[in-house]
XYZ file of C-alpha atoms in Angstrom:
532
model
C 0.000 0.000 0.000
C 1.416 3.364 -0.998
C 1.450 5.874 1.829
C 0.630 9.559 1.257
C 3.341 12.171 0.997
C 4.075 14.132 4.158
C 4.011 17.945 4.083
C 7.774 17.929 4.652
C 8.379 15.844 1.538
C 6.603 18.474 -0.527
C 8.219 21.391 1.246
C 11.705 19.870 1.218
C 12.099 17.846 -1.976
C 15.832 17.668 -1.419
C 15.492 16.014 1.985
C 16.781 12.457 1.670
C 16.211 10.892 5.070
C 15.175 11.224 8.676
C 18.792 10.434 9.528
C 19.828 13.604 7.791
C 17.449 15.617 9.943
C 18.760 13.992 13.113
C 22.357 14.616 12.116
C 21.733 18.257 11.382
C 19.855 18.744 14.653
C 22.742 17.217 16.603
C 25.314 19.397 14.880
C 23.295 22.599 14.884
C 21.033 22.346 17.948
C 21.973 25.837 19.107
C 22.090 27.428 15.675
C 19.375 29.710 14.331
C 17.482 27.869 11.602
C 15.104 30.625 10.561
C 15.559 32.835 7.641
C 17.293 36.029 8.777
C 17.971 35.241 12.077
C -4.174 38.468 48.154
C -1.814 40.095 50.766
C 1.089 38.994 48.716
C 4.414 40.842 48.906
C 4.957 43.796 46.615
C 7.573 44.271 43.913
C 11.118 43.921 45.077
C 10.081 41.728 48.020
C 11.637 38.265 47.991
C 9.900 35.696 50.159
C 10.795 32.223 51.365
C 7.357 30.785 50.710
C 4.101 31.970 49.213
C 1.185 29.708 48.552
C 0.734 26.082 49.495
C 3.043 23.470 47.988
C 1.904 19.856 47.827
C 4.146 16.947 46.880
C 1.792 13.996 46.277
C 2.487 10.260 46.671
C 3.864 8.389 43.705
C 0.554 7.740 41.974
C -0.832 8.449 38.543
C -4.269 8.471 36.885
C -5.368 5.400 34.986
C -4.777 5.595 31.208
C -7.832 5.675 28.999
C -8.517 4.979 25.376
C -10.730 6.518 22.743
C -11.828 5.972 19.195
C -10.514 8.382 16.587
C -10.586 8.781 12.844
C -7.195 7.989 11.306
C -5.357 8.232 8.025
C -1.962 6.516 7.451
C 1.083 8.677 8.167
C 4.260 8.437 6.115
C 7.572 7.451 7.670
C 10.640 8.579 5.713
C 12.899 5.654 4.873
C 16.417 5.553 6.331
C 19.540 6.036 4.190
C 23.187 6.729 4.905
C 22.982 10.425 4.017
C 24.271 12.606 6.880
C 24.139 16.151 5.486
C 21.633 18.394 3.782
C 21.847 21.861 2.289
C 20.863 24.973 4.272
C 17.162 25.710 4.219
C 16.136 28.184 1.547
C 12.937 29.706 2.876
C 11.334 31.545 5.752
C 11.172 28.953 8.554
C 12.875 25.573 8.356
C 10.275 22.942 9.328
C 12.871 20.957 11.291
C 13.304 23.932 13.626
C 10.026 22.904 15.289
C 10.660 22.553 19.019
C 13.838 24.661 18.973
C 14.541 28.146 20.388
C 13.702 30.964 18.008
C 16.828 33.087 18.061
C 20.586 32.579 18.065
C 20.960 36.281 18.891
C 18.663 36.654 21.925
C 18.488 33.960 24.601
C 15.008 33.469 25.988
C 11.390 32.709 25.298
C 10.486 35.648 23.117
C 6.897 35.112 22.019
C 3.836 32.984 22.746
C 4.947 29.358 22.578
C 8.485 30.442 21.871
C 9.041 30.212 18.122
C 7.358 30.493 14.706
C 5.903 26.958 14.865
C 4.599 27.673 18.425
C 6.497 24.680 19.834
C 9.248 25.977 22.180
C 8.360 26.008 25.874
C 11.442 27.345 27.665
C 14.626 26.125 29.310
C 15.200 24.274 32.579
C 15.911 23.331 35.203
C 12.357 23.067 36.491
C 11.942 23.788 40.244
C 11.711 20.646 42.389
C 10.504 22.079 45.753
C 8.753 25.247 44.640
C 8.019 28.397 46.603
C 6.997 31.834 45.409
C 10.208 33.835 45.057
C 8.287 37.082 44.530
C 4.953 38.417 43.381
C 4.013 41.607 41.566
C 2.619 44.138 42.334
C 1.530 44.959 45.912
C -2.106 45.229 44.782
C -4.316 43.413 42.301
C -3.878 44.450 38.667
C -7.476 45.259 37.678
C -9.430 47.538 35.383
C -12.822 47.802 33.719
C -13.301 46.858 30.094
C -16.323 46.831 27.813
C -17.051 44.264 25.131
C -20.327 43.678 23.345
C -21.900 46.471 25.377
C -21.109 44.721 28.680
C -18.678 46.333 31.146
C -16.950 44.224 33.759
C -13.831 44.226 35.923
C -10.887 42.162 34.732
C -7.997 41.260 37.069
C -4.508 39.823 36.687
C -3.446 38.169 33.483
C -5.542 35.853 31.374
C -5.635 33.966 28.106
C -3.014 33.817 26.595
C -0.846 36.048 28.771
C 2.470 34.208 28.475
C 5.377 36.368 29.683
C 8.437 36.906 27.550
C 11.652 36.102 29.459
C 15.020 36.922 27.953
C 18.641 37.819 28.657
C 19.704 41.432 28.154
C 22.491 43.593 29.559
C 23.679 40.972 32.010
C 20.336 40.188 33.613
C 17.099 38.345 32.933
C 14.148 40.502 31.883
C 10.467 39.548 32.220
C 7.730 41.336 30.253
C 3.979 40.855 30.046
C 0.751 42.711 29.388
C -2.049 42.594 31.958
C -5.654 43.431 32.728
C -4.610 46.671 34.464
C -4.158 48.160 30.990
C -0.362 48.159 31.118
C 2.814 46.495 29.882
C 5.181 45.588 32.714
C 8.935 44.975 32.405
C 10.551 43.444 35.505
C 13.869 42.166 36.802
C 13.617 38.395 37.210
C 15.688 38.465 40.395
C 13.214 40.278 42.635
C 10.296 41.500 40.518
C 11.352 45.136 40.618
C 10.540 47.338 37.653
C 13.236 47.797 35.030
C 11.009 50.210 33.159
C 8.029 52.268 34.229
C 4.740 50.561 33.375
C 3.529 51.475 29.886
C -0.196 52.369 29.939
C -2.604 51.440 27.159
C -6.230 52.468 26.739
C -7.720 49.073 27.588
C -6.812 45.585 28.814
C -4.087 43.418 27.284
C -5.157 39.810 26.801
C -2.447 38.420 24.583
C 1.296 37.751 24.882
C 4.037 40.206 24.050
C 6.841 39.493 21.570
C 10.499 40.502 21.959
C 12.512 41.190 18.812
C 14.448 38.014 17.941
C 17.236 39.830 16.085
C 18.510 41.806 19.055
C 16.823 45.123 18.383
C 15.570 46.476 21.748
C 11.920 46.314 20.696
C 8.758 44.919 22.274
C 5.614 44.226 20.252
C 2.165 44.157 21.857
C -1.526 44.571 21.155
C -4.316 45.895 23.354
C -8.090 46.052 23.342
C -7.755 49.837 22.872
C -7.647 49.445 19.062
C -3.860 49.517 18.667
C -0.972 47.188 18.015
C 2.264 48.850 19.169
C 6.022 48.729 18.759
C 7.776 49.896 21.952
C 11.450 50.779 22.413
C 13.273 49.168 25.331
C 16.452 51.271 25.147
C 15.166 54.603 26.510
C 16.208 55.424 30.063
C 13.652 54.227 32.610
C 10.672 53.963 30.296
C 9.091 52.210 27.369
C 8.611 54.528 24.409
C 6.055 53.996 21.674
C 7.685 54.176 18.258
C 4.700 53.175 16.133
C 1.178 51.848 16.356
C -1.256 50.252 13.935
C -4.963 50.918 14.292
C -7.414 48.071 13.829
C -9.376 50.433 11.587
C -6.383 51.232 9.364
C -7.487 48.528 6.920
C -10.794 47.749 5.275
C -13.080 45.872 5.345
C -13.107 44.727 8.966
C -15.406 42.595 11.090
C -16.018 41.899 14.781
C -13.907 44.253 16.968
C -10.624 46.092 17.510
C -8.690 43.868 19.935
C -5.264 42.342 19.264
C -4.854 39.000 21.058
C -2.231 37.358 18.866
C 1.511 37.492 19.516
C 3.333 38.748 16.443
C 6.190 37.016 14.621
C 9.152 38.981 13.246
C 11.268 37.393 10.533
C 13.681 39.183 8.197
C 12.350 42.599 9.232
C 8.756 41.581 8.453
C 6.071 41.471 11.157
C 3.175 39.023 10.820
C 0.013 39.566 12.874
C -3.694 38.751 12.857
C -6.259 40.997 14.505
C -9.748 40.782 15.893
C -10.606 43.153 13.074
C -10.520 39.793 11.223
C -7.654 40.852 8.968
C -4.189 39.341 8.475
C -1.415 41.968 8.385
C 2.199 42.011 7.200
C 4.373 45.010 8.094
C 7.871 45.839 6.842
C 9.474 47.282 9.981
C 12.592 48.946 8.550
C 14.418 48.671 11.879
C 17.588 50.627 12.562
C 19.358 53.042 14.897
C 19.591 56.834 14.948
C 22.722 58.942 15.339
C 22.503 58.591 19.137
C 22.392 54.806 18.888
C 18.729 54.547 19.799
C 16.556 51.993 18.040
C 14.189 53.208 15.313
C 11.487 51.762 13.088
C 9.862 53.110 9.940
C 7.029 50.613 9.409
C 5.098 50.110 6.203
C 1.988 47.964 5.953
C 2.845 45.952 2.859
C -0.029 43.460 2.863
C -3.372 42.824 4.485
C -6.202 40.474 3.644
C -9.529 39.440 5.159
C -9.287 36.224 7.145
C -12.733 35.267 5.919
C -14.489 34.611 2.645
C -18.108 34.704 1.522
C -18.574 30.991 2.104
C -17.541 31.320 5.740
C -19.789 34.334 6.369
C -22.772 32.428 4.969
C -21.990 29.552 7.343
C -21.285 31.372 10.617
C -21.994 35.099 10.294
C -19.661 37.950 11.172
C -17.783 36.526 14.184
C -14.618 35.722 12.267
C -11.977 37.499 14.370
C -8.384 36.245 14.446
C -7.534 35.680 18.108
C -4.743 33.149 17.815
C -1.086 33.786 17.070
C 0.072 33.208 13.516
C 2.467 30.297 12.956
C 4.959 29.841 10.125
C 6.590 26.729 8.663
C 8.386 26.600 5.367
C 7.065 29.456 3.286
C 3.523 29.349 4.648
C 1.821 31.402 7.369
C -0.941 29.515 9.167
C -3.709 30.864 11.388
C -7.391 30.304 12.131
C -10.316 32.451 13.176
C -13.455 32.482 15.290
C -15.423 31.198 12.340
C -13.296 28.023 12.451
C -11.442 28.664 9.207
C -7.880 27.310 9.233
C -5.853 28.806 6.427
C -2.348 28.958 4.998
C -0.832 31.869 3.053
C 2.172 31.390 0.803
C 4.838 34.090 1.419
C 7.591 32.605 -0.750
C 8.225 35.774 -2.747
C 7.203 38.363 -0.146
C 10.685 39.845 0.225
C 10.942 40.245 -3.555
C 7.644 42.121 -3.754
C 5.403 39.132 -4.405
C 1.915 39.164 -2.936
C 0.965 36.377 -0.515
C -1.706 33.997 -1.735
C -3.970 31.651 0.178
C -2.958 28.057 -0.534
C -4.789 26.159 2.217
C -8.376 26.358 3.473
C -10.062 24.044 5.982
C -13.247 24.710 7.960
C -13.554 23.081 11.401
C -17.105 24.358 11.916
C -16.436 26.241 15.153
C -14.279 28.865 16.835
C -10.506 28.268 16.759
C -8.794 30.563 19.262
C -5.919 28.190 20.045
C -2.868 28.765 17.872
C -2.033 26.306 15.119
C 0.925 24.111 16.130
C 3.278 22.740 13.456
C 5.611 19.747 13.806
C 8.918 19.110 12.038
C 7.196 17.360 9.136
C 4.812 20.225 8.474
C 1.694 18.668 9.976
C -0.762 21.031 11.661
C -2.421 20.426 15.043
C -5.610 22.412 15.630
C -7.776 22.801 18.731
C -11.359 23.954 18.156
C -14.042 25.045 20.571
C -17.516 23.495 20.691
C -19.938 26.407 20.930
C -22.098 26.522 17.827
C -23.039 22.852 17.992
C -23.388 22.628 14.216
C -23.094 19.418 12.237
C -19.676 20.306 10.845
C -18.112 20.576 14.309
C -19.722 17.264 15.273
C -18.345 15.598 12.168
C -14.842 17.080 12.284
C -14.103 16.986 16.014
C -12.293 19.393 18.289
C -8.684 18.163 18.129
C -7.506 17.728 14.563
C -4.303 16.774 12.780
C -4.116 18.192 9.265
C -1.833 17.535 6.317
C -1.709 20.783 4.322
C -0.006 19.046 1.395
C -3.395 17.357 0.776
C -5.636 20.448 0.723
C -8.636 18.558 -0.640
C -8.509 15.857 2.059
C -6.256 17.125 4.863
C -7.665 15.345 7.940
C -5.187 12.772 9.243
C -7.141 12.115 12.435
C -9.510 13.862 14.797
C -10.678 13.542 18.401
C -14.053 14.610 19.775
C -14.533 16.720 22.904
C -18.262 17.435 23.077
C -19.192 16.451 26.633
C -20.549 19.944 27.258
C -21.471 23.054 25.361
C -19.578 25.258 25.408
C -16.663 22.882 25.390
C -13.686 21.925 23.317
C -10.263 23.523 23.249
C -9.001 27.004 24.150
C -5.445 25.996 25.087
C -2.791 25.647 22.403
C -1.617 21.995 22.300
C 1.943 20.960 23.109
C 4.052 18.528 21.116
C 6.102 16.148 23.284
C 7.953 13.294 21.644
C 5.312 11.081 19.985
C 2.278 12.575 21.711
C 0.189 15.727 21.622
C -0.801 17.111 25.042
C -4.160 18.909 24.998
C -6.074 20.457 27.930
C -9.813 20.847 27.445
C -12.347 23.376 28.611
C -14.028 20.639 30.656
C -10.886 19.901 32.695
C -9.361 16.906 30.953
C -5.697 16.775 29.951
C -5.228 14.352 27.070
C -2.106 12.583 25.844
C -2.825 11.763 22.196
C -0.763 9.556 19.898
C 0.484 11.915 17.209
C 0.499 9.222 14.534
C -2.946 7.694 14.856
C -4.929 9.989 17.186
C -5.522 7.385 19.902
C -5.884 8.804 23.413
C -3.132 7.124 25.408
C -3.975 8.705 28.771
C -6.278 11.196 30.454
C -5.879 13.328 33.577
C -8.515 15.500 35.272
C -7.948 18.940 36.793
C -10.366 21.684 37.908
C -11.409 23.457 34.734
C -11.833 25.245 32.568
C -8.279 24.601 31.382
C -7.280 27.444 29.108
C -3.592 27.527 29.982
C -1.490 26.015 27.233
C 0.634 23.108 28.514
C 4.374 23.635 28.961
C 6.878 20.762 28.787
C 10.511 21.320 29.819
C 13.003 18.639 30.903
C 10.368 15.896 30.636
C 8.154 17.807 33.073
C 4.636 19.008 32.258
C 3.630 22.307 33.867
C -0.141 22.808 33.944
C -2.289 25.259 35.881
C -5.911 24.781 36.860
C -8.832 27.130 37.500
C -8.603 26.844 41.301
C -5.269 28.611 41.142
C -2.997 25.575 41.511
C 0.117 25.188 39.395
C 1.092 21.532 38.911
C 4.208 19.711 37.753
C 3.953 16.179 36.325
C 6.746 13.788 35.389
C 6.522 12.504 31.819
C 8.598 9.318 32.050
C 6.619 7.302 29.515
C 4.346 8.738 26.857
C 2.159 5.610 27.034
C 1.316 6.232 30.692
C -0.350 9.156 32.413
C 2.242 11.425 34.031
C 2.946 11.301 37.776
C 2.396 14.477 39.771
C 5.609 15.816 41.294
C 4.229 18.850 43.112
C 1.586 21.563 43.117
C 1.649 25.082 44.470
C -1.372 27.295 45.174
C -1.115 30.776 43.677
C -4.773 31.813 43.820
C -7.012 32.807 40.960
C -7.754 30.809 37.843
C -4.601 30.184 35.820
C -5.527 31.014 32.241
C -2.144 32.415 31.277
C 0.590 30.171 29.918
C 3.684 29.975 32.168
C 7.247 30.441 31.003
C 9.960 28.155 32.362
C 13.393 29.738 32.319
C 16.542 28.565 34.060
C 15.188 27.461 37.404
C 12.069 29.587 37.648
C 8.484 29.571 36.406
C 6.837 32.907 35.629
C 3.044 33.190 35.427
C 0.123 35.484 36.238
C -3.341 34.508 37.411
C -6.848 35.947 37.385
C -6.374 36.591 41.111
C -4.643 39.828 40.144
C -0.947 39.152 40.564
C 2.077 37.844 38.715
C 4.434 35.275 40.271
C 7.955 33.952 40.022
C 8.149 30.379 41.339
C 11.485 28.734 42.150
C 13.223 26.399 44.552
C 13.541 27.511 48.180
C 16.916 29.048 49.008
């Protein structure tokens, strides 16, 4: 029986073997593969212990199984080839799972890299305490959406902090529901820069420039996506902003939830205005050595089409973070449309074209995750309850090289409505780890879609799972942050510890060199590390 071509075979026709990929990864593991290159202490207060830490007995949940729809998956045959030419394109597919930048050490954007598959660097704390919390009061503000005004506190979905090395220390940056961007010293949580105010809450994750320019990129619900300079004394300075109404036509609203990608001086971003944007940044420095940008919006396109509007109406906002593999940008929208845009000739003036279209039937807020063979992993919500979402499922593996029949396998999660997936899945070895709105954490066989194991935590689980040093970090909606040991992908992980932070943990944590950084809906942001 002839097996179908993998996306990588079509994207990399010169690739001769899996052995070649392994050899290159061993030799160049640290090399940049992308084109271009409540009563808690206040800031500055280090504490011995904050929250309740529980180290459970050596037990694990019982594995479960499930029926899924499968399609055969190609395995590349082995040969003796040990080298391959450098990748000629935007993002080398085999860079999936690797750090983004060879210039800036850190986790620089939501899920770490263009394929949304890098989760940080260990070691992971073993006996965790809260090293510090920020600030000395709850970060809260009012925000209005759909004519309803309510108070939002802390950090929420997706809210992953950027953590990176700069000027001899570790910086931490995040946007929050107090309508501000915060930049802190990882040592004690003190401010490196004054808080930068925006006109409304910040729901998404910030991005730090991967090429070493002292720039931070962030959106807000106040209508604007901003580029901020990090090199001005004591403050963040806005260099440029893009209005959600700068393009036409638009639909839904003016928020910016997605974390941008920057590659070869181009910025890629989707907005809740339902448009996909590409900006040429024209980064540089002035005569005083201060960073500059001179941005130009070079491309924008609706993330919807007439067929989608007829099916779901006008709620077609882009809330996830764009992902890139090969020469294709992938994203999805609240109408459930997963799409890929070819950017092969963008730098030469060519206009991107849509080359992949797949409708899940329901809202896709989770970011598309891409493995080293070019397969896409998509998590969809279950809100509309239409027949398409029942037929397709809520966790889907897609092969974009087969645009007319891309479903490799799918898994249902329709126990409740609303239900399904808000968290962005994590790739770990041969499984996909997926938290669900209902409180399940699933370990799914990446080849055939079988559910190998299931865990249960207090939901909803919107935090995207983080795996570093064979340890799964997962928060729940009672405010507990858990660590699980992933010794065997066939068996449910064993809990190592949990620590109570307070407030639902919707934000995705960042693990970086002995600490875990995360905010909660309780109003504060925490650094968790080993005692002493």
